[in-house]
PDB file of C-alpha atoms in Angstrom:
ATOM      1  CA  UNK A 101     -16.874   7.872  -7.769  1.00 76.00           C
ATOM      2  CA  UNK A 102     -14.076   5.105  -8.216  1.00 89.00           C
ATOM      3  CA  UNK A 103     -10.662   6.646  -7.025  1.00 93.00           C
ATOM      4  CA  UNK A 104      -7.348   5.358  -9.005  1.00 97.00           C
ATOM      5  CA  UNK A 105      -4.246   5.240  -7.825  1.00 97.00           C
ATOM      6  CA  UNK A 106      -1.440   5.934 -10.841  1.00 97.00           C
ATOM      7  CA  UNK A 107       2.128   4.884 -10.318  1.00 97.00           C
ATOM      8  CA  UNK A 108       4.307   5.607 -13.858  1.00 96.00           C
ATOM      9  CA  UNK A 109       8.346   7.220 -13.378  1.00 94.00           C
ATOM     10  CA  UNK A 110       7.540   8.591 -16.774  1.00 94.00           C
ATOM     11  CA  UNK A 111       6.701  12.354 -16.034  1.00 94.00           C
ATOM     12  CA  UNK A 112       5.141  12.969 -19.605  1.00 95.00           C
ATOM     13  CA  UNK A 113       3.002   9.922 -19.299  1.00 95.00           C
ATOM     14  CA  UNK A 114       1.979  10.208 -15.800  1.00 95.00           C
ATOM     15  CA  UNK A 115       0.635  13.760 -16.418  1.00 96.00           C
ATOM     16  CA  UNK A 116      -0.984  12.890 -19.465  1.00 96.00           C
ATOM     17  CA  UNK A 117      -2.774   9.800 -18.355  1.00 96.00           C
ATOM     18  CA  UNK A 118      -3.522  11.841 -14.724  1.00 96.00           C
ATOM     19  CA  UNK A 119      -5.049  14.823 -16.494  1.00 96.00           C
ATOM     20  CA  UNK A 120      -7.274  12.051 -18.908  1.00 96.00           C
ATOM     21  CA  UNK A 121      -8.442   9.977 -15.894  1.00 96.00           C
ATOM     22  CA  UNK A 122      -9.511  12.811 -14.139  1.00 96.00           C
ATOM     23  CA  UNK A 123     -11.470  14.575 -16.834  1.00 95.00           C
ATOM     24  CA  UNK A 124     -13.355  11.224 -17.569  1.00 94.00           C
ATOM     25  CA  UNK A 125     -14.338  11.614 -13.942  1.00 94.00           C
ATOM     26  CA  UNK A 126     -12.047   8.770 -12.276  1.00 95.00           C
ATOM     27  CA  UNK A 127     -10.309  10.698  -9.927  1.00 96.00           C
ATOM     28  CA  UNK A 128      -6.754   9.752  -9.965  1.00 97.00           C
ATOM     29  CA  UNK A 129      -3.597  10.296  -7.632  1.00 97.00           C
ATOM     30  CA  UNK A 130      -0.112  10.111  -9.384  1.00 97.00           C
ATOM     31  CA  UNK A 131       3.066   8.384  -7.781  1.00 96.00           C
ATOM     32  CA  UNK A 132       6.384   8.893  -9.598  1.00 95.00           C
ATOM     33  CA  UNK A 133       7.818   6.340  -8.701  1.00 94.00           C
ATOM     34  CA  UNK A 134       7.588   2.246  -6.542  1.00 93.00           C
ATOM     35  CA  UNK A 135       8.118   3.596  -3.196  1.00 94.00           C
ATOM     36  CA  UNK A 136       6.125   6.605  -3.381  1.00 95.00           C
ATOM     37  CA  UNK A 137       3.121   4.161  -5.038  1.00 94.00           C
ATOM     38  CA  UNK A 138       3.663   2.213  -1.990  1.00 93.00           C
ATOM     39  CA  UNK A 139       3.291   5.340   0.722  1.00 92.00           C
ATOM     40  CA  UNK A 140       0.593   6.783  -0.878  1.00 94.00           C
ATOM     41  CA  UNK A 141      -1.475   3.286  -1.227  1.00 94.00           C
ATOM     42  CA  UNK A 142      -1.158   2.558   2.313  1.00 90.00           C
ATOM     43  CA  UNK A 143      -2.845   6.429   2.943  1.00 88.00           C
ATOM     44  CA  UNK A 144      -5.106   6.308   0.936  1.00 88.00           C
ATOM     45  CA  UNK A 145      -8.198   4.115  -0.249  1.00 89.00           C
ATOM     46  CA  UNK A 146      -7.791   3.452  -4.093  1.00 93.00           C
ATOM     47  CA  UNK A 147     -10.446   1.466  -5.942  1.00 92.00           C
ATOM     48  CA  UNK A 148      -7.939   0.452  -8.906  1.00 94.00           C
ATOM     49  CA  UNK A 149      -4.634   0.528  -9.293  1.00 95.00           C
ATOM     50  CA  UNK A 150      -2.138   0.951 -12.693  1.00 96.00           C
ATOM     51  CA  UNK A 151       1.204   0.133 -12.132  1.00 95.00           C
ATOM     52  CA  UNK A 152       4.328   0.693 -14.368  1.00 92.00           C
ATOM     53  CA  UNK A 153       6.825  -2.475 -14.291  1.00 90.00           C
ATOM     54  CA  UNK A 154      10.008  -0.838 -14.691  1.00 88.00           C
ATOM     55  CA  UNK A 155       9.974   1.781 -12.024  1.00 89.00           C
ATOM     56  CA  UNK A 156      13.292   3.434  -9.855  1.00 85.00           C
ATOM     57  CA  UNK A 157      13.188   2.137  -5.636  1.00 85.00           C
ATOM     58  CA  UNK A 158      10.642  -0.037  -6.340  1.00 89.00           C
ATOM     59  CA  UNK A 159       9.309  -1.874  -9.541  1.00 89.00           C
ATOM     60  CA  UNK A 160       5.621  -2.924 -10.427  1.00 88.00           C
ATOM     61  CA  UNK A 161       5.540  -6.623  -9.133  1.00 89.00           C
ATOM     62  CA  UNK A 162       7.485  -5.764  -6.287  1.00 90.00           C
ATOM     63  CA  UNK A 163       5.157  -2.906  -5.660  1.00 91.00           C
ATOM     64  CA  UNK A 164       2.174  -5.509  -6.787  1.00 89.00           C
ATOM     65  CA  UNK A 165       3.281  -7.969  -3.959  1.00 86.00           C
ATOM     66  CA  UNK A 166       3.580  -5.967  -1.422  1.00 87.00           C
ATOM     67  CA  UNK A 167      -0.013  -4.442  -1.946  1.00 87.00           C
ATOM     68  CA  UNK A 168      -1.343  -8.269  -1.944  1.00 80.00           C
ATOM     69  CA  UNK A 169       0.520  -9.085   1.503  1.00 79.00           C
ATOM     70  CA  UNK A 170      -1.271  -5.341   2.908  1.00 79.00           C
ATOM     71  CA  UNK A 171      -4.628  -6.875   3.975  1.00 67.00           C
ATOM     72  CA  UNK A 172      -6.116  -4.915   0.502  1.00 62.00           C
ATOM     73  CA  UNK A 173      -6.170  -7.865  -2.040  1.00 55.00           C
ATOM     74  CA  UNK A 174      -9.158  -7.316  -3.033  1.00 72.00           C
ATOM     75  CA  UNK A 175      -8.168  -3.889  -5.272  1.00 86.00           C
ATOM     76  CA  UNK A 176      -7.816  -4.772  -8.674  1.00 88.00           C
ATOM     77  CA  UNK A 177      -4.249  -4.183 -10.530  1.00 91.00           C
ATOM     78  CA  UNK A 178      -3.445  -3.115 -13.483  1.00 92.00           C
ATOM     79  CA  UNK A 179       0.436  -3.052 -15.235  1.00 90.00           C
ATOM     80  CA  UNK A 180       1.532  -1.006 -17.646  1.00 90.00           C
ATOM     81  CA  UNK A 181       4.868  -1.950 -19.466  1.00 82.00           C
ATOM     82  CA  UNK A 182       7.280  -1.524 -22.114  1.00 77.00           C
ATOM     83  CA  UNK A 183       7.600  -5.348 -22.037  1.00 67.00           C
ATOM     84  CA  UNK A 184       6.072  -7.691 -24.353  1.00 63.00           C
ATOM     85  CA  UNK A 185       7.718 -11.146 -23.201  1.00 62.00           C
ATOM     86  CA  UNK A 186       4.518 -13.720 -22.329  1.00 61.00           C
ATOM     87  CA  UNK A 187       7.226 -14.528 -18.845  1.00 68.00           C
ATOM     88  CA  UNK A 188       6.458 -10.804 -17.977  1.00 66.00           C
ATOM     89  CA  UNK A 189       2.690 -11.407 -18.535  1.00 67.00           C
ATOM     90  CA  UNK A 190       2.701 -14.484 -16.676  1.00 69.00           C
ATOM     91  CA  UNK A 191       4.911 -13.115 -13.314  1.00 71.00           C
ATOM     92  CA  UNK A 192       2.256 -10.485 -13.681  1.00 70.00           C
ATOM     93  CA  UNK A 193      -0.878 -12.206 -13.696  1.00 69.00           C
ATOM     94  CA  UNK A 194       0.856 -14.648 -11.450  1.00 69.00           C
ATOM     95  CA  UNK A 195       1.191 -11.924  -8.615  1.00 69.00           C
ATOM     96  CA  UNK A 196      -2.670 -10.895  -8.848  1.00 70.00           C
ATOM     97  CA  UNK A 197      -2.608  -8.817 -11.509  1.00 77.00           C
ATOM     98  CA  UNK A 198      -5.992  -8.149 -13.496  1.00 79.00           C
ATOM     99  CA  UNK A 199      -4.939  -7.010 -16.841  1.00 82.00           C
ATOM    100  CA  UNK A 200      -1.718  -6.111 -18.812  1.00 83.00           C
ATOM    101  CA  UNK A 201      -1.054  -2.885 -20.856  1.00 85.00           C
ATOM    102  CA  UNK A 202       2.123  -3.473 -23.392  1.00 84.00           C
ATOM    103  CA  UNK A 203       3.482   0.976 -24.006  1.00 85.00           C
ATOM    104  CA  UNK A 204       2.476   2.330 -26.463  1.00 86.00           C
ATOM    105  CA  UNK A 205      -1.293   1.752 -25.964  1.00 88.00           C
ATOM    106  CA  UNK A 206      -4.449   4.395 -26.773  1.00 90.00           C
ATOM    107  CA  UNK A 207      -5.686   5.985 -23.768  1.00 92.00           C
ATOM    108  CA  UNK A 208      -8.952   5.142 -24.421  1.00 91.00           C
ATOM    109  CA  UNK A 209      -8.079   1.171 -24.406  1.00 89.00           C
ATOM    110  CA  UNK A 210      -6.702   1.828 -20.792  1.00 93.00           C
ATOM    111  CA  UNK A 211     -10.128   3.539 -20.131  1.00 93.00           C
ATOM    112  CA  UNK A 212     -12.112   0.726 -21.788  1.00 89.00           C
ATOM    113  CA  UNK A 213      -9.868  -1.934 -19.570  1.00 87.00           C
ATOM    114  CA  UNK A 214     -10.514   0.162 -16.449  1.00 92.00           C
ATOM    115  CA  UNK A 215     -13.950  -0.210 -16.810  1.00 90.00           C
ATOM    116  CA  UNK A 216     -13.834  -3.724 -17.824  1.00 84.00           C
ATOM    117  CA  UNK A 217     -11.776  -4.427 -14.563  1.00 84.00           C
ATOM    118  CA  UNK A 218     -14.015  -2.252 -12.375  1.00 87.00           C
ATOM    119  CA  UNK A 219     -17.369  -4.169 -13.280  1.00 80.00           C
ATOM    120  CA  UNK A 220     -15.862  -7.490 -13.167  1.00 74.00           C
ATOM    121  CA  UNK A 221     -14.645  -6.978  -9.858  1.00 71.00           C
ATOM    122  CA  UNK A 222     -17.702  -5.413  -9.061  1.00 69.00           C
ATOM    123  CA  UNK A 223     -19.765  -8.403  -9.797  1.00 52.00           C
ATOM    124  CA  UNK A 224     -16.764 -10.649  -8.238  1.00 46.00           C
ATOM    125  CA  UNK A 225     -15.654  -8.591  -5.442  1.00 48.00           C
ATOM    126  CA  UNK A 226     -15.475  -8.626  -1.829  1.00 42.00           C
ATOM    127  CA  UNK A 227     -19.703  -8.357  -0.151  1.00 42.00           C
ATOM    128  CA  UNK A 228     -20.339  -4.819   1.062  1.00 41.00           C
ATOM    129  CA  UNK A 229     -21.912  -5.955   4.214  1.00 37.00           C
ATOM    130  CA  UNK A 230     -21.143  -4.245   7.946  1.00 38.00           C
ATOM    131  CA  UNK A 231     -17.975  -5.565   8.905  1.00 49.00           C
ATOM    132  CA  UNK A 232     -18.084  -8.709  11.174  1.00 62.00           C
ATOM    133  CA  UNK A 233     -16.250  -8.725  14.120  1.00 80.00           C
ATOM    134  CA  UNK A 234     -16.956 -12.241  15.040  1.00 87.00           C
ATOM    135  CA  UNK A 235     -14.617 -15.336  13.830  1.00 90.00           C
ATOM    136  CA  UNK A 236     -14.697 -18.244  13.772  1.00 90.00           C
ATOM    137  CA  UNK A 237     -10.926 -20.168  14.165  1.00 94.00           C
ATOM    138  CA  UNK A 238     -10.888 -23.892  14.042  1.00 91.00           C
ATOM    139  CA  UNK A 239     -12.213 -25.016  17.638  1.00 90.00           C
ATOM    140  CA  UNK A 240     -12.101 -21.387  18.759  1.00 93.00           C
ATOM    141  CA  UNK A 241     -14.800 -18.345  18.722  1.00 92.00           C
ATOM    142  CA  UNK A 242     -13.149 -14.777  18.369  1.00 93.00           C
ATOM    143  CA  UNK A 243     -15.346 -11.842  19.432  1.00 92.00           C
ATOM    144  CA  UNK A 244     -13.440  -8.654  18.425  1.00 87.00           C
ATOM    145  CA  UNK A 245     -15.433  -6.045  20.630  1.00 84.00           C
ATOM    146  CA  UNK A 246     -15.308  -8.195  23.366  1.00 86.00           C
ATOM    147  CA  UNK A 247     -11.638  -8.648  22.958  1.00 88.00           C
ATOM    148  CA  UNK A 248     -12.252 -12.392  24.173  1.00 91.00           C
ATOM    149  CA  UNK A 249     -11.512 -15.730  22.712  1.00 94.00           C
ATOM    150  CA  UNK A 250     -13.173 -18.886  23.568  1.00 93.00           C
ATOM    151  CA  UNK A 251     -13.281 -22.433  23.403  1.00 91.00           C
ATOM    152  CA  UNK A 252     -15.119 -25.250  25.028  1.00 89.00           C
ATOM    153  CA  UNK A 253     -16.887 -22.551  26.899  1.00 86.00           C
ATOM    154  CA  UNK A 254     -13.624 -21.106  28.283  1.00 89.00           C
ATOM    155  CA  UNK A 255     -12.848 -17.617  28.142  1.00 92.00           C
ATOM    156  CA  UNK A 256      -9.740 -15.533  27.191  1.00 93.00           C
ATOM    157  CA  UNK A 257      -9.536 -12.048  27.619  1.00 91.00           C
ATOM    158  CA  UNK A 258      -6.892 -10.793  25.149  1.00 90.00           C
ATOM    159  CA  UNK A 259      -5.364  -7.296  25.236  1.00 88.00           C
ATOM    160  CA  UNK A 260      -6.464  -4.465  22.307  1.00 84.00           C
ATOM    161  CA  UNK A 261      -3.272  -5.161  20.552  1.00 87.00           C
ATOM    162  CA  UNK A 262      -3.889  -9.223  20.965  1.00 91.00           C
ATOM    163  CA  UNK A 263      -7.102  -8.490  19.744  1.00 90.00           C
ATOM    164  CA  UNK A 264      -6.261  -5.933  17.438  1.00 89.00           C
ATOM    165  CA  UNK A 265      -3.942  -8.372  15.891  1.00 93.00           C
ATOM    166  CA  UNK A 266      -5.605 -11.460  15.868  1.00 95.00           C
ATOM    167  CA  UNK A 267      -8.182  -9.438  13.526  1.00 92.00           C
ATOM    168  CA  UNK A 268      -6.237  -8.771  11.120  1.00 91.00           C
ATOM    169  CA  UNK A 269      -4.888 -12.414  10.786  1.00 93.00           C
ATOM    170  CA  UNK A 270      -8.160 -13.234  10.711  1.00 92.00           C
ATOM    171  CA  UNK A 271      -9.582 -11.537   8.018  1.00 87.00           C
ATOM    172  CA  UNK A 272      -6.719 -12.467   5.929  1.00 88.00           C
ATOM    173  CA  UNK A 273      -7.122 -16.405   7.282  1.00 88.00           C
ATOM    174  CA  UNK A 274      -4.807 -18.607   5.141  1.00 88.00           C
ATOM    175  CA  UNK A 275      -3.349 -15.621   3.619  1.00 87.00           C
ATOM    176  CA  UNK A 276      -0.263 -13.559   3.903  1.00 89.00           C
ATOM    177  CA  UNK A 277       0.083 -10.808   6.118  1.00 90.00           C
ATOM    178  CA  UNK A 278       2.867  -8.223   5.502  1.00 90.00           C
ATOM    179  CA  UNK A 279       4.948  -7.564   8.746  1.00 90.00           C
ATOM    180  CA  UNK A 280       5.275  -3.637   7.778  1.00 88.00           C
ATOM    181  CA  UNK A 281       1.760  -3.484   6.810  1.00 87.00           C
ATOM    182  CA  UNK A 282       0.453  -4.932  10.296  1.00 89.00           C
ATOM    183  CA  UNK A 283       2.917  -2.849  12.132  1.00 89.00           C
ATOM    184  CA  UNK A 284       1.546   0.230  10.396  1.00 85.00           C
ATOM    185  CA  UNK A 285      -2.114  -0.521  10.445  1.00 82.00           C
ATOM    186  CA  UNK A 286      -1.758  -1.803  14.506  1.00 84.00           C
ATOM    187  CA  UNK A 287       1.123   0.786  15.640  1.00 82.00           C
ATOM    188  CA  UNK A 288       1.478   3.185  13.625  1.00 79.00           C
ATOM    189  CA  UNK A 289       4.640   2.854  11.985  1.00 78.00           C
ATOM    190  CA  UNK A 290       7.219  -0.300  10.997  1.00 83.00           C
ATOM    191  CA  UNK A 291      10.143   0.759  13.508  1.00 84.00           C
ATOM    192  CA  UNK A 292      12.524  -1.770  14.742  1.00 86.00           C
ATOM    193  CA  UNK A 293      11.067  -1.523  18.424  1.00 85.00           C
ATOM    194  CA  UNK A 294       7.800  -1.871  17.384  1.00 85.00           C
ATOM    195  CA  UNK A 295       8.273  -4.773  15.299  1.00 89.00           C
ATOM    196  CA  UNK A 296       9.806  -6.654  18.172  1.00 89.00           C
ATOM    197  CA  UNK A 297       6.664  -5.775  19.933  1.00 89.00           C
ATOM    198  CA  UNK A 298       5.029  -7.105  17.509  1.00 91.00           C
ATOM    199  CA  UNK A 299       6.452 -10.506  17.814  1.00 92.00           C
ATOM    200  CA  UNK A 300       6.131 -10.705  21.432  1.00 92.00           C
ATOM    201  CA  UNK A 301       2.016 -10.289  21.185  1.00 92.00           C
ATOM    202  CA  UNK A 302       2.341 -13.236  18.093  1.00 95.00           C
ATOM    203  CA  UNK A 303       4.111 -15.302  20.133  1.00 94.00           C
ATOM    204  CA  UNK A 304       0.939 -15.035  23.262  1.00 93.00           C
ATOM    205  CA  UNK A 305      -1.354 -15.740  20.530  1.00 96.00           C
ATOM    206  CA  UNK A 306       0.608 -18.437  19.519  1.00 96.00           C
ATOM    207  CA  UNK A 307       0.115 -19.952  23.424  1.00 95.00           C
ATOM    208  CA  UNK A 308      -3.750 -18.767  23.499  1.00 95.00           C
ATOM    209  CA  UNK A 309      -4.733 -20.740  20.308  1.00 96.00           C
ATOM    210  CA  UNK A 310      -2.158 -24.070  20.711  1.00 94.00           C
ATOM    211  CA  UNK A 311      -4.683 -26.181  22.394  1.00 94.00           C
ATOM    212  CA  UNK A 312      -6.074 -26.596  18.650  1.00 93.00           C
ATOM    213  CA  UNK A 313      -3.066 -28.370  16.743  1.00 92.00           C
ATOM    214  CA  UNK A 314      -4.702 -26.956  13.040  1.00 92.00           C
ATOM    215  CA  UNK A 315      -3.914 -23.452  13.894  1.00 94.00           C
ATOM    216  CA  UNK A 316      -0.984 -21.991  13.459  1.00 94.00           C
ATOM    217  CA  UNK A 317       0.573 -18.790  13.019  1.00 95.00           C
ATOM    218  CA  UNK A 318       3.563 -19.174  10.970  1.00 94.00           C
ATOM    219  CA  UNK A 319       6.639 -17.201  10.269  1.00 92.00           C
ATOM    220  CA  UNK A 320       7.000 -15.810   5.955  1.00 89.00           C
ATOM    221  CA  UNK A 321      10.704 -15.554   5.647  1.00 85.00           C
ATOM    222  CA  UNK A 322      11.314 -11.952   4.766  1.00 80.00           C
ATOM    223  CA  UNK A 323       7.810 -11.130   3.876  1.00 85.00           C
ATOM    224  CA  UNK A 324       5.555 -11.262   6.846  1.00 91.00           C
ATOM    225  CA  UNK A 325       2.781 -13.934   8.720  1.00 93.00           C
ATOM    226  CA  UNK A 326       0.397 -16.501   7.815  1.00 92.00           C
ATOM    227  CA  UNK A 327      -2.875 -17.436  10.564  1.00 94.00           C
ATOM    228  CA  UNK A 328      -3.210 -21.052   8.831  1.00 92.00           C
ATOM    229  CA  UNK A 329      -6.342 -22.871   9.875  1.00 89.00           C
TER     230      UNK A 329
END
């Protein structure tokens, strides 16, 4: 059973459209607002997601962004909108969006785009497979249980958050990383000691991996990290 994550400030709405997903069997949690959206994505494990645009503490595409720098790209987006200006559909689609409600719409076209989003992805998507904890990293091998890197047949032992770390760059290779998202998902939480932590163990795996000069982990202003190979 596909589980949707709602985010609509519109309390009339986001009942109605909760109460509708739910009886046509998509289980659906309902955030009131950007920020809340964003807590309750990063608990939970949402196979869709519908996001208002204009939305108090945090709107849709900043809400959309930040769920594509998490590490969970691959969940499909949806926006809903009282917008109709082709910019706003652009920015949208532009930020990984998969489709583009303009309000008022019929429930059942939401449900119809749903599914339409669900198989495509679903034919598209991510492989299923067991996880794979080895990597590959220009010149370098990455073994994840081992906790070891190697190259030319010599051996680095790396530390669980090293390791840790370095996996999560890894399976987002060439893509952005959010800083609170890593911090979170490695730590815990996003706190200000933790995050300078955090940069400490980036800045050993920045020494571990320089004997290859087309690595690099490099610095998003503002937004996060980037393990460019």
């Amino acid at each position: 059973m596909r589980r949707l994550l709602l985010v609509e400030d519109d309390p009339n709405l986001g009942a109605l459209l909760q109460e509708y997903l739910n009886d046509k069997n998509y289980p659906t949690d309902w955030a009131k607002d950007g920020q809340e959206g964003w807590d309750k994505f990063i608990a939970g494990n949402y196979d869709l997601c519908i996001f208002d645009v204009m939305m108090p503490r945090k709107d849709g595409f900043s809400l959309a962004k930040e769920v594509r720098m998490s590490g969970k790209k691959e969940v499909p987006i949806i926006f809903l909108t009282a917008k109709s200006m082709k910019e706003d559909t652009i920015q949208g689609l532009k930020l990984g969006g998969d489709d583009y409600l303009t309000k008022p719409f019929d429930r059942e076209v939401l449900l119809a785009r749903i599914e339409a989003v669900l198989r495509r992805y679903q034919r598209t998507g991510p492989d299923k497979k067991e996880e794979n904890n080895l990597f590959r990293i220009g010149d370098y091998s990455f073994h994840y249980d081992l906790q070891q890197l190697s190259r030319n047949g010599e051996h680095i032992k790396l530390t669980s958050k090293e390791a840790s770390l370095l996996k999560l760059f890894c399976q987002n290779m060439n893509q952005p990383v959010g800083r609170s998202y890593a911090l979170k998902m490695i730590w815990g939480d996003d706190s200000y000691f933790n995050a300078r932590s955090m940069d400490v163990y980036i800045t050993k795996l920045r020494k571990h991996l320089r004997n290859d000069p087309s690595i690099q982990i490099i610095n998003l202003h503002g937004e996060g990290f980037r393990l460019v190979v």
